PDB file of C-alpha atoms and ligand atoms in Angstrom:
ATOM      1  CA  MET A   4    -164.517  -0.616 224.658  1.00  0.00           C
ATOM      2  CA  ALA A   5    -167.467   1.030 226.499  1.00  0.00           C
ATOM      3  CA  PHE A   6    -169.977   3.816 225.386  1.00  0.00           C
ATOM      4  CA  ARG A   7    -169.138   6.833 226.589  1.00  0.00           C
ATOM      5  CA  ILE A   8    -170.354   9.973 225.613  1.00  0.00           C
ATOM      6  CA  SER A   9    -167.820  12.644 226.812  1.00  0.00           C
ATOM      7  CA  GLU A  10    -168.312  16.239 228.718  1.00  0.00           C
ATOM      8  CA  GLU A  11    -167.832  18.681 225.406  1.00  0.00           C
ATOM      9  CA  GLU A  12    -170.373  16.715 222.930  1.00  0.00           C
ATOM     10  CA  ILE A  13    -173.308  16.748 225.479  1.00  0.00           C
ATOM     11  CA  ARG A  14    -171.932  20.673 226.475  1.00  0.00           C
ATOM     12  CA  LYS A  15    -172.343  20.530 222.850  1.00  0.00           C
ATOM     13  CA  ARG A  16    -175.560  19.197 222.396  1.00  0.00           C
ATOM     14  CA  VAL A  17    -177.415  19.894 224.442  1.00  0.00           C
ATOM     15  CA  GLN A  18    -176.755  24.025 223.698  1.00  0.00           C
ATOM     16  CA  GLU A  19    -178.091  23.039 220.424  1.00  0.00           C
ATOM     17  CA  ILE A  20    -180.975  21.521 222.080  1.00  0.00           C
ATOM     18  CA  ALA A  21    -181.426  25.176 223.603  1.00  0.00           C
ATOM     19  CA  GLU A  22    -180.566  26.825 220.565  1.00  0.00           C
ATOM     20  CA  GLU A  23    -183.397  24.691 218.961  1.00  0.00           C
ATOM     21  CA  ILE A  24    -186.187  25.617 221.003  1.00  0.00           C
ATOM     22  CA  ASN A  25    -185.160  29.084 221.534  1.00  0.00           C
ATOM     23  CA  ARG A  26    -186.095  29.827 218.146  1.00  0.00           C
ATOM     24  CA  ASP A  27    -189.632  27.592 218.741  1.00  0.00           C
ATOM     25  CA  TYR A  28    -190.397  28.785 221.649  1.00  0.00           C
ATOM     26  CA  GLU A  29    -189.702  32.190 220.736  1.00  0.00           C
ATOM     27  CA  GLY A  30    -192.478  34.910 222.588  1.00  0.00           C
ATOM     28  CA  LYS A  31    -194.186  31.668 224.186  1.00  0.00           C
ATOM     29  CA  ARG A  32    -193.147  32.091 227.901  1.00  0.00           C
ATOM     30  CA  PRO A  33    -192.718  28.554 227.897  1.00  0.00           C
ATOM     31  CA  LEU A  34    -192.855  25.820 231.277  1.00  0.00           C
ATOM     32  CA  LEU A  35    -190.101  23.102 231.750  1.00  0.00           C
ATOM     33  CA  VAL A  36    -191.649  19.882 234.261  1.00  0.00           C
ATOM     34  CA  GLY A  37    -188.587  17.922 234.437  1.00  0.00           C
ATOM     35  CA  VAL A  38    -188.661  14.361 235.440  1.00  0.00           C
ATOM     36  CA  LEU A  39    -186.701  13.830 238.473  1.00  0.00           C
ATOM     37  CA  LYS A  40    -185.045  12.004 239.880  1.00  0.00           C
ATOM     38  CA  GLY A  41    -182.552  11.402 236.754  1.00  0.00           C
ATOM     39  CA  ALA A  42    -183.080  14.563 234.273  1.00  0.00           C
ATOM     40  CA  PHE A  43    -181.235  16.880 236.571  1.00  0.00           C
ATOM     41  CA  VAL A  44    -178.805  17.753 236.249  1.00  0.00           C
ATOM     42  CA  PHE A  45    -179.576  18.233 232.069  1.00  0.00           C
ATOM     43  CA  LEU A  46    -182.454  20.485 233.602  1.00  0.00           C
ATOM     44  CA  ALA A  47    -180.077  23.157 234.395  1.00  0.00           C
ATOM     45  CA  ASP A  48    -178.015  22.967 231.781  1.00  0.00           C
ATOM     46  CA  LEU A  49    -180.360  23.700 229.325  1.00  0.00           C
ATOM     47  CA  VAL A  50    -182.533  26.552 231.200  1.00  0.00           C
ATOM     48  CA  ARG A  51    -178.902  28.029 231.409  1.00  0.00           C
ATOM     49  CA  TYR A  52    -179.015  28.397 227.686  1.00  0.00           C
ATOM     50  CA  LEU A  53    -182.679  29.086 227.180  1.00  0.00           C
ATOM     51  CA  ARG A  54    -183.359  32.378 226.896  1.00  0.00           C
ATOM     52  CA  VAL A  55    -187.328  32.456 226.586  1.00  0.00           C
ATOM     53  CA  PRO A  56    -188.239  33.932 229.640  1.00  0.00           C
ATOM     54  CA  VAL A  57    -188.982  29.546 231.641  1.00  0.00           C
ATOM     55  CA  LYS A  58    -190.956  29.014 234.660  1.00  0.00           C
ATOM     56  CA  ILE A  59    -189.907  25.312 235.831  1.00  0.00           C
ATOM     57  CA  ASP A  60    -191.753  22.674 237.931  1.00  0.00           C
ATOM     58  CA  PHE A  61    -190.928  19.035 239.143  1.00  0.00           C
ATOM     59  CA  LEU A  62    -192.861  15.561 239.039  1.00  0.00           C
ATOM     60  CA  ALA A  63    -191.218  12.212 239.796  1.00  0.00           C
ATOM     61  CA  VAL A  64    -191.904   8.533 238.566  1.00  0.00           C
ATOM     62  CA  SER A  65    -190.902   5.444 238.797  1.00  0.00           C
ATOM     63  CA  SER A  66    -190.646   2.654 236.518  1.00  0.00           C
ATOM     64  CA  TYR A  67    -187.807   0.380 237.763  1.00  0.00           C
ATOM     65  CA  GLY A  68    -187.464   0.470 241.319  1.00  0.00           C
ATOM     66  CA  LYS A  69    -184.275  -1.162 242.589  1.00  0.00           C
ATOM     67  CA  HIS A  70    -183.666  -2.751 238.855  1.00  0.00           C
ATOM     68  CA  THR A  71    -181.475  -1.912 235.535  1.00  0.00           C
ATOM     69  CA  GLU A  72    -184.844  -3.647 233.582  1.00  0.00           C
ATOM     70  CA  SER A  73    -188.811  -2.101 233.417  1.00  0.00           C
ATOM     71  CA  THR A  74    -191.341  -3.453 235.324  1.00  0.00           C
ATOM     72  CA  GLY A  75    -193.570  -1.579 232.961  1.00  0.00           C
ATOM     73  CA  GLU A  76    -195.008  -0.518 235.601  1.00  0.00           C
ATOM     74  CA  VAL A  77    -195.247   3.579 236.035  1.00  0.00           C
ATOM     75  CA  ARG A  78    -195.949   4.630 239.381  1.00  0.00           C
ATOM     76  CA  LEU A  79    -196.566   8.770 239.778  1.00  0.00           C
ATOM     77  CA  ILE A  80    -194.709   9.905 243.580  1.00  0.00           C
ATOM     78  CA  LYS A  81    -194.253  13.468 243.575  1.00  0.00           C
ATOM     79  CA  ASP A  82    -197.395  15.092 241.445  1.00  0.00           C
ATOM     80  CA  LEU A  83    -196.199  19.023 239.977  1.00  0.00           C
ATOM     81  CA  ASP A  84    -196.724  21.738 242.427  1.00  0.00           C
ATOM     82  CA  HIS A  85    -199.265  24.104 239.261  1.00  0.00           C
ATOM     83  CA  PRO A  86    -201.581  23.132 237.193  1.00  0.00           C
ATOM     84  CA  ILE A  87    -200.857  23.109 233.173  1.00  0.00           C
ATOM     85  CA  GLU A  88    -203.595  24.877 231.923  1.00  0.00           C
ATOM     86  CA  GLY A  89    -202.842  26.834 228.957  1.00  0.00           C
ATOM     87  CA  GLU A  90    -199.384  26.016 229.577  1.00  0.00           C
ATOM     88  CA  ASP A  91    -196.578  25.317 226.882  1.00  0.00           C
ATOM     89  CA  VAL A  92    -195.004  22.645 228.359  1.00  0.00           C
ATOM     90  CA  ILE A  93    -191.850  20.958 227.966  1.00  0.00           C
ATOM     91  CA  VAL A  94    -191.205  17.390 229.537  1.00  0.00           C
ATOM     92  CA  VAL A  95    -187.626  17.721 230.444  1.00  0.00           C
ATOM     93  CA  GLU A  96    -185.509  13.817 230.930  1.00  0.00           C
ATOM     94  CA  ASP A  97    -183.181  11.814 230.984  1.00  0.00           C
ATOM     95  CA  ILE A  98    -184.137   8.521 228.431  1.00  0.00           C
ATOM     96  CA  LEU A  99    -186.221   7.227 226.551  1.00  0.00           C
ATOM     97  CA  ASP A 100    -186.309   3.697 226.978  1.00  0.00           C
ATOM     98  CA  THR A 101    -189.326   1.799 226.952  1.00  0.00           C
ATOM     99  CA  GLY A 102    -191.142   4.016 226.214  1.00  0.00           C
ATOM    100  CA  LEU A 103    -193.278   3.513 229.330  1.00  0.00           C
ATOM    101  CA  THR A 104    -192.659   6.459 231.492  1.00  0.00           C
ATOM    102  CA  LEU A 105    -193.641   8.997 228.726  1.00  0.00           C
ATOM    103  CA  SER A 106    -195.877   8.131 227.430  1.00  0.00           C
ATOM    104  CA  TYR A 107    -197.566   7.345 230.718  1.00  0.00           C
ATOM    105  CA  ILE A 108    -196.643  11.265 231.763  1.00  0.00           C
ATOM    106  CA  VAL A 109    -197.566  12.215 228.086  1.00  0.00           C
ATOM    107  CA  ARG A 110    -200.663  11.306 228.795  1.00  0.00           C
ATOM    108  CA  LEU A 111    -201.189  12.917 232.469  1.00  0.00           C
ATOM    109  CA  LEU A 112    -200.338  16.441 231.589  1.00  0.00           C
ATOM    110  CA  GLN A 113    -202.443  16.262 228.080  1.00  0.00           C
ATOM    111  CA  ASP A 114    -205.657  15.289 230.864  1.00  0.00           C
ATOM    112  CA  ARG A 115    -204.701  19.007 232.053  1.00  0.00           C
ATOM    113  CA  LYS A 116    -204.828  20.852 228.943  1.00  0.00           C
ATOM    114  CA  PRO A 117    -201.866  21.932 228.540  1.00  0.00           C
ATOM    115  CA  ALA A 118    -202.121  25.046 225.442  1.00  0.00           C
ATOM    116  CA  SER A 119    -199.190  22.412 223.709  1.00  0.00           C
ATOM    117  CA  LEU A 120    -196.972  19.778 224.626  1.00  0.00           C
ATOM    118  CA  LYS A 121    -193.235  18.932 224.006  1.00  0.00           C
ATOM    119  CA  THR A 122    -190.982  16.307 225.348  1.00  0.00           C
ATOM    120  CA  VAL A 123    -186.982  16.809 224.919  1.00  0.00           C
ATOM    121  CA  VAL A 124    -184.922  13.403 225.580  1.00  0.00           C
ATOM    122  CA  LEU A 125    -181.359  13.548 225.773  1.00  0.00           C
ATOM    123  CA  LEU A 126    -180.532   9.996 225.591  1.00  0.00           C
ATOM    124  CA  ASP A 127    -182.444   7.689 223.249  1.00  0.00           C
ATOM    125  CA  LYS A 128    -182.594   3.536 222.694  1.00  0.00           C
ATOM    126  CA  PRO A 129    -184.331   3.334 220.208  1.00  0.00           C
ATOM    127  CA  ALA A 130    -183.931  -0.282 219.763  1.00  0.00           C
ATOM    128  CA  LYS A 131    -185.226  -0.504 223.881  1.00  0.00           C
ATOM    129  CA  ARG A 132    -188.789   0.386 222.767  1.00  0.00           C
ATOM    130  CA  LYS A 133    -191.793  -1.486 224.025  1.00  0.00           C
ATOM    131  CA  VAL A 134    -194.679   1.853 222.487  1.00  0.00           C
ATOM    132  CA  PRO A 135    -194.133   2.985 220.503  1.00  0.00           C
ATOM    133  CA  PHE A 136    -193.159   7.749 221.044  1.00  0.00           C
ATOM    134  CA  LYS A 137    -190.840   9.931 219.328  1.00  0.00           C
ATOM    135  CA  ALA A 138    -189.574  12.895 221.404  1.00  0.00           C
ATOM    136  CA  ASP A 139    -189.869  16.275 220.044  1.00  0.00           C
ATOM    137  CA  TYR A 140    -186.101  17.028 220.950  1.00  0.00           C
ATOM    138  CA  VAL A 141    -183.583  14.157 221.440  1.00  0.00           C
ATOM    139  CA  GLY A 142    -179.761  15.242 222.336  1.00  0.00           C
ATOM    140  CA  PHE A 143    -178.377  11.093 221.210  1.00  0.00           C
ATOM    141  CA  GLU A 144    -179.899   7.607 220.354  1.00  0.00           C
ATOM    142  CA  VAL A 145    -177.628   5.376 222.345  1.00  0.00           C
ATOM    143  CA  PRO A 146    -177.225   2.030 221.955  1.00  0.00           C
ATOM    144  CA  PRO A 147    -179.117  -0.732 224.329  1.00  0.00           C
ATOM    145  CA  VAL A 148    -176.631  -0.492 227.008  1.00  0.00           C
ATOM    146  CA  PHE A 149    -177.033   0.560 231.371  1.00  0.00           C
ATOM    147  CA  LEU A 150    -175.896   4.099 231.477  1.00  0.00           C
ATOM    148  CA  VAL A 151    -174.775   6.469 234.509  1.00  0.00           C
ATOM    149  CA  GLY A 152    -173.261   9.881 234.912  1.00  0.00           C
ATOM    150  CA  TYR A 153    -174.915  13.360 234.227  1.00  0.00           C
ATOM    151  CA  GLY A 154    -177.872  12.344 236.734  1.00  0.00           C
ATOM    152  CA  LEU A 155    -178.852   8.955 235.916  1.00  0.00           C
ATOM    153  CA  ASP A 156    -178.377   6.717 238.470  1.00  0.00           C
ATOM    154  CA  ALA A 157    -177.480   2.629 239.772  1.00  0.00           C
ATOM    155  CA  TYR A 158    -178.576   2.458 242.680  1.00  0.00           C
ATOM    156  CA  GLU A 159    -178.774   5.899 243.359  1.00  0.00           C
ATOM    157  CA  MET A 160    -174.711   6.320 242.704  1.00  0.00           C
ATOM    158  CA  TYR A 161    -172.729   7.872 239.721  1.00  0.00           C
ATOM    159  CA  ARG A 162    -175.358  10.754 239.616  1.00  0.00           C
ATOM    160  CA  ASN A 163    -172.165  13.185 239.946  1.00  0.00           C
ATOM    161  CA  LEU A 164    -170.882  11.992 236.868  1.00  0.00           C
ATOM    162  CA  PRO A 165    -170.333  15.225 233.907  1.00  0.00           C
ATOM    163  CA  TYR A 166    -170.237  12.262 231.470  1.00  0.00           C
ATOM    164  CA  ILE A 167    -171.783   9.624 230.278  1.00  0.00           C
ATOM    165  CA  THR A 168    -170.993   5.961 230.319  1.00  0.00           C
ATOM    166  CA  GLU A 169    -172.029   2.668 230.687  1.00  0.00           C
ATOM    167  CA  LEU A 170    -172.483   1.701 234.483  1.00  0.00           C
ATOM    168  CA  LYS A 171    -170.036  -1.583 233.460  1.00  0.00           C
ATOM    169  CA  ALA A 172    -167.144   1.065 233.272  1.00  0.00           C
ATOM    170  CA  VAL A 173    -167.562   2.026 236.423  1.00  0.00           C
ATOM    171  CA  GLU A 174    -168.373  -0.746 238.647  1.00  0.00           C
ATOM    172  CA  GLY A 175    -166.011  -2.110 241.240  1.00  0.00           C
ATOM    173  CA  GLU A 176    -164.434   1.636 241.331  1.00  0.00           C
ATOM    174  CA  ASP A 177    -166.131   2.952 244.623  1.00  0.00           C
ATOM    175  CA  GLY A 178    -167.849   0.638 245.861  1.00  0.00           C
TER     176      GLY A 178
HETATM  177  P1  5GP B 204    -188.893   3.651 229.921  1.00  0.00           P
HETATM  178  O1  5GP B 204    -190.080   4.088 230.947  1.00  0.00           O
HETATM  179  O2  5GP B 204    -188.719   4.686 228.361  1.00  0.00           O
HETATM  180  O3  5GP B 204    -188.553   2.391 229.684  1.00  0.00           O
HETATM  181  O4  5GP B 204    -187.466   4.122 230.974  1.00  0.00           O
HETATM  182  C1  5GP B 204    -187.237   6.031 230.805  1.00  0.00           C
HETATM  183  C2  5GP B 204    -186.430   6.091 233.171  1.00  0.00           C
HETATM  184  O5  5GP B 204    -186.405   4.188 232.404  1.00  0.00           O
HETATM  185  C3  5GP B 204    -185.525   6.699 232.061  1.00  0.00           C
HETATM  186  O6  5GP B 204    -185.553   7.713 233.422  1.00  0.00           O
HETATM  187  C4  5GP B 204    -184.532   6.626 233.872  1.00  0.00           C
HETATM  188  O7  5GP B 204    -184.744   6.738 235.186  1.00  0.00           O
HETATM  189  C5  5GP B 204    -184.541   3.832 233.244  1.00  0.00           C
HETATM  190  N1  5GP B 204    -183.507   4.167 232.630  1.00  0.00           N
HETATM  191  C6  5GP B 204    -183.738   3.390 230.822  1.00  0.00           C
HETATM  192  N2  5GP B 204    -182.515   3.328 230.729  1.00  0.00           N
HETATM  193  C7  5GP B 204    -181.727   3.758 231.302  1.00  0.00           C
HETATM  194  C8  5GP B 204    -180.224   3.537 231.561  1.00  0.00           C
HETATM  195  O8  5GP B 204    -179.367   3.356 230.509  1.00  0.00           O
HETATM  196  N3  5GP B 204    -179.539   4.241 232.783  1.00  0.00           N
HETATM  197  C9  5GP B 204    -180.341   5.061 233.927  1.00  0.00           C
HETATM  198  N4  5GP B 204    -179.162   5.146 234.789  1.00  0.00           N
HETATM  199  N5  5GP B 204    -181.355   5.396 234.227  1.00  0.00           N
HETATM  200  C10 5GP B 204    -182.823   3.926 232.448  1.00  0.00           C
HETATM  201 MG1   MG B 205    -184.552   6.621 237.535  1.00  0.00          MG
END
């Protein structure tokens, strides 16, 4: 049986994370930084459950290229539109795997002197970690298998699936 997280499970967990953020950031105006492209679905759902006033920006990095195994190399492809000095920044990422991407992003943003910097990931694969990294908010711990759906792609496909599943469960179905 392939690993799978249903649309309903995702919705419930995203609401719970939003409630934690609502509590933790009461009275603040956090800046959410979405990591393109994978986090776009999670970010879009998450912000609609937030009651604290938020600003949104995006950055894009590349670590995997076209492969399903990390190359260990992280490149900044698109930077933020605005400075973040003094901002309460929350980095929103789809999945934490080796930890290389988020460590890189946190180092990059920390240098710009935000008032605070936290990370939220929908999925965490602790078994695959190469550098130690703990996200402040985690949706689900997942097994070390390649997942697609809900923003996550394989060769740019499957981002639109409303649920999360193993690549092997959908491969061959539509191309
Ligand atoms: P890390 O740098 O932590 O190894 O990897 C984080 C990035 O790798 C994520 O933003 C995501 O783009 C990609 N990634 C890691 N695991 C998976 C997976 O199971 N499925 C997909 N589609 N991407 C993954
Ligand atoms: Mg990706």
